[in-house]
Short mmCIF file of C-alpha atoms in Angstrom, two decimals:
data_model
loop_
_atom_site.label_atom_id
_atom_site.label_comp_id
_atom_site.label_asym_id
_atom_site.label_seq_id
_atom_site.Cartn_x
_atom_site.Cartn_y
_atom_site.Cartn_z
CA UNK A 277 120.74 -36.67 106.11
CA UNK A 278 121.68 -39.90 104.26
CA UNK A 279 121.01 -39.26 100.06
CA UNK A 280 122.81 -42.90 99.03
CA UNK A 281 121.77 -46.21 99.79
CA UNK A 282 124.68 -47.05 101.34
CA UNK A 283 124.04 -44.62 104.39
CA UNK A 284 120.54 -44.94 104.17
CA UNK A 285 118.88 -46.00 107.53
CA UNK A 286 116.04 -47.85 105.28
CA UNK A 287 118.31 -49.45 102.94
CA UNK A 288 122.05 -49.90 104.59
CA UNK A 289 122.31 -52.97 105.58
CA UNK A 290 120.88 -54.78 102.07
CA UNK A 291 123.33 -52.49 100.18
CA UNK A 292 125.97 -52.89 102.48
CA UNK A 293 127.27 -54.25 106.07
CA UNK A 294 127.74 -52.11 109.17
CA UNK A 295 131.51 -53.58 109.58
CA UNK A 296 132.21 -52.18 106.25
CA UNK A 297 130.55 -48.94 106.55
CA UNK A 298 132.75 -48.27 109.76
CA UNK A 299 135.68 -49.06 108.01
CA UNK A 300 134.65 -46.10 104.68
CA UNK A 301 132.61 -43.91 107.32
CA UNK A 302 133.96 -40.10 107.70
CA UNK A 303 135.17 -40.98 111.39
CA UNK A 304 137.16 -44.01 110.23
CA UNK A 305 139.32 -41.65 107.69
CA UNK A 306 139.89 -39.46 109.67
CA UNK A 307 141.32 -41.98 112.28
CA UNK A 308 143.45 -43.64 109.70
CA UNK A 309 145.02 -39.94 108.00
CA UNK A 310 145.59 -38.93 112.20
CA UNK A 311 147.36 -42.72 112.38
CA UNK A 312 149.26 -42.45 109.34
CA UNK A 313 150.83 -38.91 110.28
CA UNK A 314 151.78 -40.01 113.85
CA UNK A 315 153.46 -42.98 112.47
CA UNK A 316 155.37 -40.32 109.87
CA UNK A 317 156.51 -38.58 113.15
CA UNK A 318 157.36 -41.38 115.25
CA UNK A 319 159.85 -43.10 112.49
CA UNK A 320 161.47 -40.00 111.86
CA UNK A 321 162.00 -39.26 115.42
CA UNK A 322 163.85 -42.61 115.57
CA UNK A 323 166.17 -41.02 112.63
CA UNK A 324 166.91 -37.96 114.46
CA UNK A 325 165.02 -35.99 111.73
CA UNK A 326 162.48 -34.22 114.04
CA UNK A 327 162.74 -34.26 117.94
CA UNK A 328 161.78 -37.66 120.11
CA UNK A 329 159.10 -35.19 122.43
CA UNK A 330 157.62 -33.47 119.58
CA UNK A 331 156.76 -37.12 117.98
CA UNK A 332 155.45 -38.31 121.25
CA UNK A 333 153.12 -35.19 121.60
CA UNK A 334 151.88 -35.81 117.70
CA UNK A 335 151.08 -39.05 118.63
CA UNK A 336 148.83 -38.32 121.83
CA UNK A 337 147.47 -35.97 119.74
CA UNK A 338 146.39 -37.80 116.74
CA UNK A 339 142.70 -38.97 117.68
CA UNK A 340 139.98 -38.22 115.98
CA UNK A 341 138.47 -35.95 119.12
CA UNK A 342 140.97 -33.49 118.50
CA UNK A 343 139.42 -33.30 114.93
CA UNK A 344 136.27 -30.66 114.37
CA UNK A 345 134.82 -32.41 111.10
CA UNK A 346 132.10 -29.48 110.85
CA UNK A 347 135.74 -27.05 110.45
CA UNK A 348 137.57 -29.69 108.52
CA UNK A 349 134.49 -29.98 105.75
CA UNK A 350 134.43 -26.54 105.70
CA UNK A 351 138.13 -25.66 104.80
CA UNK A 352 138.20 -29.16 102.85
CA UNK A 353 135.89 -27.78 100.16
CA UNK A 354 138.14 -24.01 100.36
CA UNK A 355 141.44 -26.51 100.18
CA UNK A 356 140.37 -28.91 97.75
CA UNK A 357 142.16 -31.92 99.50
CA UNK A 358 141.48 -32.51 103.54
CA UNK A 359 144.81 -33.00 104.97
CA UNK A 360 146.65 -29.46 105.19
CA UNK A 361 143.00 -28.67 106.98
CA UNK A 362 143.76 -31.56 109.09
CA UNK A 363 147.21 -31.30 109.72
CA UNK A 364 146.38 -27.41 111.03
CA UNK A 365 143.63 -28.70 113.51
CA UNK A 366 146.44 -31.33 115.16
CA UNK A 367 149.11 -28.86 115.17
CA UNK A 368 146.56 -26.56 117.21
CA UNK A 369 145.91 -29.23 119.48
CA UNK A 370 149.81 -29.85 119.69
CA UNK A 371 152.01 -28.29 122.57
CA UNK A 372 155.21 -27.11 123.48
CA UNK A 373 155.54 -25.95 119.38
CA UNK A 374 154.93 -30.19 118.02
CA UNK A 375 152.91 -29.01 116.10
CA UNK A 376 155.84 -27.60 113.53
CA UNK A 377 156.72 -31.25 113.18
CA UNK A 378 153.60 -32.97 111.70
CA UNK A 379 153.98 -33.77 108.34
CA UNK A 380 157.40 -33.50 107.55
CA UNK A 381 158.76 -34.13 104.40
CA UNK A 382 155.52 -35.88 103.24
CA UNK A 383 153.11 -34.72 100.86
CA UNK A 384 148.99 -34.91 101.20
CA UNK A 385 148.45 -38.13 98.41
CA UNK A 386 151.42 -39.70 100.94
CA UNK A 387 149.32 -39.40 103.92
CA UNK A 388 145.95 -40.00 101.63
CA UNK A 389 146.94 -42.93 99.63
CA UNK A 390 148.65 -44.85 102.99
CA UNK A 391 145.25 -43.94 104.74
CA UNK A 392 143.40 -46.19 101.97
CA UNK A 393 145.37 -48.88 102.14
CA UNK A 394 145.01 -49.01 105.92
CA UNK A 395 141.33 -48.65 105.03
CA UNK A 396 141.91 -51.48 102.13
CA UNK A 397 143.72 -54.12 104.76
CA UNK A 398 140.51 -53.93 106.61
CA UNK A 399 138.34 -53.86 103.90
CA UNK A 400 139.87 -57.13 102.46
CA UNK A 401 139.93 -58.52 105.79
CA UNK A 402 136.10 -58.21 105.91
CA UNK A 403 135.95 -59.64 102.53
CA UNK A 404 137.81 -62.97 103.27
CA UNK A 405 136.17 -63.34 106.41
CA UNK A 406 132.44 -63.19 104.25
CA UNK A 407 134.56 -65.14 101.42
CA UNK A 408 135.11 -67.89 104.04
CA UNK A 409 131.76 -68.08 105.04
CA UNK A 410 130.64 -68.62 101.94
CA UNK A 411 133.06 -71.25 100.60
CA UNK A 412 131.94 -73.02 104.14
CA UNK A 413 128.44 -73.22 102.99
CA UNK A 414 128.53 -74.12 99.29
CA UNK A 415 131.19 -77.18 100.40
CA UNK A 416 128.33 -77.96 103.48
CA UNK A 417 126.23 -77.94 100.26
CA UNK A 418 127.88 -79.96 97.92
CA UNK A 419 128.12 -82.57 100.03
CA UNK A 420 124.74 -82.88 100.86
CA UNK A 421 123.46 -83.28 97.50
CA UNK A 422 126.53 -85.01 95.77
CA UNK A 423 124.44 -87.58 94.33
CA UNK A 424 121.13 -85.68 94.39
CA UNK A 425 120.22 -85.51 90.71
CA UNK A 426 118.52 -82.82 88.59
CA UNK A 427 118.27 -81.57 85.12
CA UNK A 428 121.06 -79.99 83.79
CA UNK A 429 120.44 -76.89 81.48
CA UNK A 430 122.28 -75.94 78.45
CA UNK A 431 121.30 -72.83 76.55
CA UNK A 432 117.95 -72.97 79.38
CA UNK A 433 116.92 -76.36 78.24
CA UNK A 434 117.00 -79.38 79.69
CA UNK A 435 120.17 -81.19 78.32
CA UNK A 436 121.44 -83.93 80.62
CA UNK A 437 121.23 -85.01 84.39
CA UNK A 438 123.67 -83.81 86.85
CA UNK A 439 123.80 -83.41 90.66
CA UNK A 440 122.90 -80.91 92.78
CA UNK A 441 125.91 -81.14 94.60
CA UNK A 442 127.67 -81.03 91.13
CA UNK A 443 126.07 -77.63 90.07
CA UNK A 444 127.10 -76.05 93.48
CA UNK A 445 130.75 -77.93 93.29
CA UNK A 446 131.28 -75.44 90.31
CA UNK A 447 129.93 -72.33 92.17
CA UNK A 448 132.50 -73.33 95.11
CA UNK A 449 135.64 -74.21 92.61
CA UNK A 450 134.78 -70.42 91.49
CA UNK A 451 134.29 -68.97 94.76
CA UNK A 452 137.67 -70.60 95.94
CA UNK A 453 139.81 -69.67 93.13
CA UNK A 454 138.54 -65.66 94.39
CA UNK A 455 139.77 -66.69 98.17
CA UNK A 456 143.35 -67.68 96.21
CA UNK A 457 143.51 -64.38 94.40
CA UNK A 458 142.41 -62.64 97.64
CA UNK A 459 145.69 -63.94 99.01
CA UNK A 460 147.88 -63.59 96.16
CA UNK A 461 147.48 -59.65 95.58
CA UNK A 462 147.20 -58.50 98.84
CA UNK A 463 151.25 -58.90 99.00
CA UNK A 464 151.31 -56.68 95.73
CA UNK A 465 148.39 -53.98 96.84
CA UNK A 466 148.82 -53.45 101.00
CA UNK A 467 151.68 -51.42 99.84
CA UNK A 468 152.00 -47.93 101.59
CA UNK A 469 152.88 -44.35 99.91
CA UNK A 470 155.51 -42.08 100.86
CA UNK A 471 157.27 -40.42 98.29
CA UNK A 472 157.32 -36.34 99.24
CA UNK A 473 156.17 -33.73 96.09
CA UNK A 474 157.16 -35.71 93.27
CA UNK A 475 157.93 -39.11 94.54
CA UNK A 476 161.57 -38.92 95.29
CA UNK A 477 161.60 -37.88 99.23
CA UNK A 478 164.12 -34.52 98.39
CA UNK A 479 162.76 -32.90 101.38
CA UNK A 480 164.56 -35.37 103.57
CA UNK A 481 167.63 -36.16 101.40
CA UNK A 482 169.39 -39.50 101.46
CA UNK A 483 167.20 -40.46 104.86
CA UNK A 484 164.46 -41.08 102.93
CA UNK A 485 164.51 -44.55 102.09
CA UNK A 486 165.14 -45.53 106.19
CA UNK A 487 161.86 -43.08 106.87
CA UNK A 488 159.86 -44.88 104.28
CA UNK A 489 160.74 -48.17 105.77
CA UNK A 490 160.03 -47.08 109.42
CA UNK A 491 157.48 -45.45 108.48
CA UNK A 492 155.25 -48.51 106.51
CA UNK A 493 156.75 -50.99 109.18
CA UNK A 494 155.03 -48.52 111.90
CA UNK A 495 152.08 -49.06 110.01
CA UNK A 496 152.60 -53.02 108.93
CA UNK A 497 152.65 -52.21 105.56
CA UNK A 498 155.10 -53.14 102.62
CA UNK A 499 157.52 -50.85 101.16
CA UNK A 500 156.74 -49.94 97.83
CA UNK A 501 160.14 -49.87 95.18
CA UNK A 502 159.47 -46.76 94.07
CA UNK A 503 156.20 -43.52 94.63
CA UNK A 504 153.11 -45.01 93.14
CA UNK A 505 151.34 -41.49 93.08
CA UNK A 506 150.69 -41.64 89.31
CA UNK A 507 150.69 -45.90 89.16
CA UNK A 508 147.18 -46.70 90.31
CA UNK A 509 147.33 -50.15 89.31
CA UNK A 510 147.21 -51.62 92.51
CA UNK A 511 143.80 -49.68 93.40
CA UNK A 512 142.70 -50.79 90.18
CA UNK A 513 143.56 -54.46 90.84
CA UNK A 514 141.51 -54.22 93.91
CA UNK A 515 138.50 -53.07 92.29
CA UNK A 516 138.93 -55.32 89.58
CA UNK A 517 139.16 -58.01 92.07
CA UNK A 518 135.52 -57.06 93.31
CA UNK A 519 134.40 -56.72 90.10
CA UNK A 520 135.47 -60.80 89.33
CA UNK A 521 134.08 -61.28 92.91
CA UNK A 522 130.72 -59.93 92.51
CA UNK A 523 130.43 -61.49 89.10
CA UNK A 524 130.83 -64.77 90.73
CA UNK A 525 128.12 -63.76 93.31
CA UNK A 526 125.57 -62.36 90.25
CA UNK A 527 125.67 -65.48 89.08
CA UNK A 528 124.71 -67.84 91.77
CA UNK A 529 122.06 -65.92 92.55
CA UNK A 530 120.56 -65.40 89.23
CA UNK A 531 120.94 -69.16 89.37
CA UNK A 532 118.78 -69.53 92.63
CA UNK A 533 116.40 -66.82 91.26
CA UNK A 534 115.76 -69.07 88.22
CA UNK A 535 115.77 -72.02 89.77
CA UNK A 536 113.02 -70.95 92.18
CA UNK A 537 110.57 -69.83 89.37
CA UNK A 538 106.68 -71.58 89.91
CA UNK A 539 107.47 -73.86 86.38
CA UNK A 540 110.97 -75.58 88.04
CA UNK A 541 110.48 -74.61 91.93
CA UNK A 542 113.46 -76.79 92.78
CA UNK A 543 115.02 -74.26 95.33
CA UNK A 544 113.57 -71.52 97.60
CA UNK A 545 114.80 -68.83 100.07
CA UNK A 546 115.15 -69.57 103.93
CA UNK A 547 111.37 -68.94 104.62
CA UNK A 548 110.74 -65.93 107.30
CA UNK A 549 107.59 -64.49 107.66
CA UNK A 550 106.40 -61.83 105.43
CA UNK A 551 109.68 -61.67 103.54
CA UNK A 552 109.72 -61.50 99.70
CA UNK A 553 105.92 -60.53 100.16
CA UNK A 554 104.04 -58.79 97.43
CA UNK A 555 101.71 -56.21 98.38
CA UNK A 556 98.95 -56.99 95.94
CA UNK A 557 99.43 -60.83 95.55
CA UNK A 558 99.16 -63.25 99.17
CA UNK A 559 100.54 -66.02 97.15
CA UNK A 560 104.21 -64.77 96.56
CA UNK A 561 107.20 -65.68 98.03
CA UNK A 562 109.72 -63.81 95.74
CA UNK A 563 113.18 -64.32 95.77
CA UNK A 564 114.23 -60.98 97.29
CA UNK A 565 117.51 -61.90 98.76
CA UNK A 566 119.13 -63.04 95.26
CA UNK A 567 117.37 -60.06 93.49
CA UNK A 568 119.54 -57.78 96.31
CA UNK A 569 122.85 -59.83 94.91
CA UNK A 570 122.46 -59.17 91.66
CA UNK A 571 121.58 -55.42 91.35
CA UNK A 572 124.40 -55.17 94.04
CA UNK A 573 126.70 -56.90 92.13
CA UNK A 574 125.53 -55.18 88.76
CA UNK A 575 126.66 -52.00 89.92
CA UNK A 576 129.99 -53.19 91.99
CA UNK A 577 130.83 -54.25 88.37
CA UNK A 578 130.40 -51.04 87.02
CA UNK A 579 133.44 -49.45 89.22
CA UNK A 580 135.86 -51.60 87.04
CA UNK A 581 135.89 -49.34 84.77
CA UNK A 582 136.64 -45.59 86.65
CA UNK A 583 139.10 -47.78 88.51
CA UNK A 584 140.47 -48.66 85.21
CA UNK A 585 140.60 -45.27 84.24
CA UNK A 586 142.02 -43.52 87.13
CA UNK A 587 145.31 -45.11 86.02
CA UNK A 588 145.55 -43.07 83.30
CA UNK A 589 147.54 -40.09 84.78
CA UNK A 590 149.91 -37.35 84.07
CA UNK A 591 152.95 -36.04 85.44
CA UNK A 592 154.30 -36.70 89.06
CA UNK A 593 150.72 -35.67 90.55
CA UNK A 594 147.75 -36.29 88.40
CA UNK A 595 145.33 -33.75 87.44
CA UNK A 596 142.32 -35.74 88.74
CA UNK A 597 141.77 -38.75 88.06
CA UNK A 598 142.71 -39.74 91.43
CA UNK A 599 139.58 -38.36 93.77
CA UNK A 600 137.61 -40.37 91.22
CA UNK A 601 139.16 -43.68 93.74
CA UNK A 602 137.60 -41.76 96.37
CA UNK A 603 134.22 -42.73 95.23
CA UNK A 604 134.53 -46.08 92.89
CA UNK A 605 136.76 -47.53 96.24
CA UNK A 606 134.21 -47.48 99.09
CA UNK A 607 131.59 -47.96 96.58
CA UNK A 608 132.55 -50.94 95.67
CA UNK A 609 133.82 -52.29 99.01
CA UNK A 610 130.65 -51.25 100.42
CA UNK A 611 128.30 -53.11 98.17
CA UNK A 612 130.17 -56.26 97.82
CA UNK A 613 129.90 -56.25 101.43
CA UNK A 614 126.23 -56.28 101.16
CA UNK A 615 125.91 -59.06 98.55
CA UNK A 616 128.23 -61.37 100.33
CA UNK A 617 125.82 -60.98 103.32
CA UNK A 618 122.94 -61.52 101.37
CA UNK A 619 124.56 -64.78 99.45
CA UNK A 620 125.41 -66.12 102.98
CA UNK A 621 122.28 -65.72 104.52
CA UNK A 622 120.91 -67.51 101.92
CA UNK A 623 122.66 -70.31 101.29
CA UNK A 624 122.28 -70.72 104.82
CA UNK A 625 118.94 -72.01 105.20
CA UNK A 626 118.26 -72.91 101.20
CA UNK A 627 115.62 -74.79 100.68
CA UNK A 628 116.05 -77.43 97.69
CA UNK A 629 113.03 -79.62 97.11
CA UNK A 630 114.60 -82.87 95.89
CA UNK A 631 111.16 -84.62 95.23
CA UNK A 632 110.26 -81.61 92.50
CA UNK A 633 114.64 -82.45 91.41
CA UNK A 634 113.33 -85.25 90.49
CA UNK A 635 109.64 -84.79 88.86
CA UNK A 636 111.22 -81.82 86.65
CA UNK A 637 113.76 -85.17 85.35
CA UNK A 638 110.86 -86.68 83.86
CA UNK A 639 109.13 -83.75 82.63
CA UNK A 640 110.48 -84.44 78.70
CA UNK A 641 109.45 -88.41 78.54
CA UNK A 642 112.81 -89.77 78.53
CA UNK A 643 114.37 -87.22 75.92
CA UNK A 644 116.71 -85.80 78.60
CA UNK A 645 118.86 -89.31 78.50
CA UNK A 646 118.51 -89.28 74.54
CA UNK A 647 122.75 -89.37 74.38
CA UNK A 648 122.63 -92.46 76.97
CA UNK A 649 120.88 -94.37 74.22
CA UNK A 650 122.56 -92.52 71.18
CA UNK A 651 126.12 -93.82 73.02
CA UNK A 652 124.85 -97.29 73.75
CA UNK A 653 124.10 -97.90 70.11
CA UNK A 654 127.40 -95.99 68.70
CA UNK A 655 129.54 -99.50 68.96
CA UNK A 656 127.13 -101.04 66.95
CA UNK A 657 125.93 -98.34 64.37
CA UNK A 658 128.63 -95.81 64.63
CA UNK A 659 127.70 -92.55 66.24
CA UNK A 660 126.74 -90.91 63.33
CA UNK A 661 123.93 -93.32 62.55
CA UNK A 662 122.78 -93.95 65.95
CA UNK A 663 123.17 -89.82 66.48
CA UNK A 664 120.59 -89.63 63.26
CA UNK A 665 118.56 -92.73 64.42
CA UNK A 666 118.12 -91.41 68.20
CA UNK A 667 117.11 -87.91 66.85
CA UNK A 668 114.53 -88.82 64.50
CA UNK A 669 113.01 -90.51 67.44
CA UNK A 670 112.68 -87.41 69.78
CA UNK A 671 111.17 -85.60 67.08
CA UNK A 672 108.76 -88.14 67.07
CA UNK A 673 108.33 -88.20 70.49
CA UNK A 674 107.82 -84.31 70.39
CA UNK A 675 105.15 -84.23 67.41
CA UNK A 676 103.24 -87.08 67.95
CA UNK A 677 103.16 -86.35 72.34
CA UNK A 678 104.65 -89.79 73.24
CA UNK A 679 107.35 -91.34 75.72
CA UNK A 680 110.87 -91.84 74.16
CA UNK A 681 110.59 -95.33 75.37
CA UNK A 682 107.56 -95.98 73.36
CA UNK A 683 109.08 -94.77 70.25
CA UNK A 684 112.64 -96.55 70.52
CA UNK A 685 110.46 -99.64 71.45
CA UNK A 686 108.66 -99.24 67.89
CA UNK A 687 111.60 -98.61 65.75
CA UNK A 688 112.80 -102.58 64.73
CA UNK A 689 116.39 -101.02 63.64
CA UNK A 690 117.06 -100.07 67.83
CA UNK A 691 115.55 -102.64 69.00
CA UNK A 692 117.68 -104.97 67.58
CA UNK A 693 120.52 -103.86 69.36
CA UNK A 694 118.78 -102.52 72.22
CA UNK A 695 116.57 -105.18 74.71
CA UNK A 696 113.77 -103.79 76.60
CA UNK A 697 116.22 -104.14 80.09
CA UNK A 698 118.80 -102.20 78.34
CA UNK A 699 116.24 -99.25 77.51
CA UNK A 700 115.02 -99.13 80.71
CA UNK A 701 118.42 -98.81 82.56
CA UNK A 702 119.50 -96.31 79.53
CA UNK A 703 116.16 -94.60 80.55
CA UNK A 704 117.02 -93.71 84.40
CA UNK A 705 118.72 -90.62 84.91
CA UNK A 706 120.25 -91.46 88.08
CA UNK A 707 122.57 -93.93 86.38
CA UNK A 708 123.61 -91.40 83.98
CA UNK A 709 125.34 -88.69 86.06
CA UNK A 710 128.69 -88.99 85.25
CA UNK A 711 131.73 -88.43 87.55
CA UNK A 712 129.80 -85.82 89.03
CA UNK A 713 129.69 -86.91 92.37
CA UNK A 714 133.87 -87.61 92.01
CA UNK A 715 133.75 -83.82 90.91
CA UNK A 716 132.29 -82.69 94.37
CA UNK A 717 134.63 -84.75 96.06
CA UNK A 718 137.04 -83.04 93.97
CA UNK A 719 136.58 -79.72 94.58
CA UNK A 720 135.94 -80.10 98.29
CA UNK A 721 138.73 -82.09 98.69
CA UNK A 722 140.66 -79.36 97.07
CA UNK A 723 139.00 -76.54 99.30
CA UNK A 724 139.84 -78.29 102.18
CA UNK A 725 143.80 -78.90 101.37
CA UNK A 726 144.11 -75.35 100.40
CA UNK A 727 142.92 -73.38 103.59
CA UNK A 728 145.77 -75.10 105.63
CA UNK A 729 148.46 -73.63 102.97
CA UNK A 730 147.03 -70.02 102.46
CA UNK A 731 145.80 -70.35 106.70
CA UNK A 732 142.41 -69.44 106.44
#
């Protein structure tokens, strides 16, 4: 009976994807420690060490149906660690006296730690695939509302226009420098473990390195330079990874939550029946999908830290920190799974009223393109006299409940320098966005060239 959200048949597949389950479920260990100890056998049947028949009967073997998990949780919990329980259900299932040959030379964080980083190669698989997805959407975005404009917010005010395309522009930049960084450390992390009792393979003497290369290549995995039993760093990169990830993810959909509030309404979830319903007020349409993101993400964030310190170990073997990776690794796979589904299916069918874009523009009176005007009079007055000039007339504007226009056009000092045509193009926020559309093109442009060199 499920007592997490993750395995929860109610709450699953908002906290978490069915692909990625599979990949941290009990069965899919299993399967990966039953892979990982044929491929031990197999490679050191090549070297002579154990016999060619005895590795080909370990390998028929090594499925999962061979595997009571009802016996293996049992003895798991009398063990402490699963895989000397394992190893003695596939040596009973063995014949012909295989059995005597599983595991040779290796030690149980060997087979454990290889077993995750099968588990992590699938993991970050998923993760590029939803990665992918999304960067497709926020360019599909971007482009649609390059020159779309909208107040920009500084310190939640209304500070300048931009586009919509621009905002989303920077979400993609963001999301595409995580698809780099995807690529770049999966060379240093898919890295596989075999390293014997202490790390340095004595139980097979100067064979060891060729076994650990046979071994990982069995496997497609890289060969590590030395045992990494006590140098977590590469788990903790992952996990840090998903933290940076799921930060990134937080925050656009904090930004859609905000931006969908009654006062700006200038977005809106994909509209499906009943969803986001309250059950007390007909009238709401909450945003439900970006309020999944960010508690997701809140707590993805919060296995940084154990990941963090897990690498702080003693000895050859550490005395614990390790099985705390058990938990903070699927954990966080899991539920960054879940808010990448959530962020995709959103950005999917977003709604973004351009019409309201626009109204909320004109919501101040004109004091949004206060710096247009400020800048147009700088030549003549220097900046810091039309800066003081140009802000004496918004506060105006603000006390008195008038138009900016209809204070500049009172004030004989600006309009000397300033003719009623100039105010009025000053005055249009559509001809003060910037570069930003050059920015989208930018960024896209940049998106683009970059999946042909990393091949996504």
């Amino acid at each position: 009976m499920a007592s997490h959200v993750v395995d929860s048949e109610i709450f699953k597949d908002i906290f978490g994807s069915a692909a990625m389950r599979a990949v941290f479920s009990d069965e899919g260990l299993v399967r990966r420690w039953l892979q990982v100890e044929a491929a031990l056998a197999r490679a050191e049947a090549k070297l002579g060490v154990i016999p060619e028949w005895a590795a080909a009967e370990i390998s028929r073997k090594a499925v999962p149906e061979n595997i009571d998990l009802e016996r293996l949780r049992a003895e798991t919990e009398l063990v402490g660690y699963p895989i000397l329980p394992l190893v003695r259900q596939l040596a009973q299932a063995c014949e012909g006296g295989a059995g005597e040959y599983i595991h040779w030379g290796a030690t149980t964080q060997d087979i454990m730690d290889t077993a995750m980083v099968l588990q992590l190669k699938d993991a970050l698989g998923l993760i590029r695939d939803g990665l992918v997805e999304l960067e497709d959407r926020l360019a599909t975005l971007a482009e649609a509302y390059r020159d779309t404009p909208m107040a920009g917010r500084t310190h939640g005010q209304q500070a300048l226009p931009i586009t919509f395309g621009y905002k989303v522009a920077v979400w993609l930049a963001e999301t595409h420098r995580h698809l780099k960084r995807l690529a770049e450390l999966e060379g240093r992390v898919l890295v596989g473990q075999l390293g014997g009792a202490v790390g340095t393979l004595a139980a097979v003497g100067e064979r060891g390195l060729e076994i650990q290369r046979l071994f990982l290549k069995e496997l497609g995995l890289g060969v590590p330079e030395i045992a990494w039993h006590v140098a977590r760093d590469r788990v903790a990169e992952v996990v840090c990874f998903l933290g940076l990830l799921t930060a990134t993810l937080g925050k656009i959909a904090q930004e859609i939550a905000l931006l969908s509030r009654t006062e700006l309404a200038e977005v809106r979830e994909p509209f499906a029946a009943g969803r986001g319903a309250s059950s007390t007020m007909p009238q709401k349409r909450n945003p439900i999908g970006a309020e999944a993101v960010i508690a997701l993400t809140k707590v993805v964030r919060q296995q940084v830290p154990i990941a963090l310190d897990a690498m702080v170990q003693d000895g050859e073997r550490g005395t614990g920190p390790w099985l705390a990776e058990w938990e903070c690794v699927p954990e966080a796979f899991i539920l960054t799974a879940g808010a990448l589904s959530q962020l995709n299916r959103i950005l999917g069918g977003l709604e973004v009223d351009v019409n309201r874009m626009a109204r909320n523009l004109g919501l101040s009176g004109g004091l949004i393109m206060a710096e247009a005007v400020m800048m147009a009079l700088a030549p003549q007055l220097g900046r810091q006299r039309a800066h003081e000039l140009v802000y004496a007339a918004c506060r105006r504007a603000e006390a008195e409940g008038l138009s900016l226009v209809e204070v500049l056009r009172a004030d004989p000092e600006l309009t000397r320098h300033l003719e009623a045509g100039d105010l009025k193009r000053l005055l249009d926020p559509d001809g003060y966005v910037g570069v930003a559309g050059a920015f989208v093109d930018r960024v896209v442009g940049l998106v683009r060239k970059d999946r042909e060199v990393i091949k996504l």
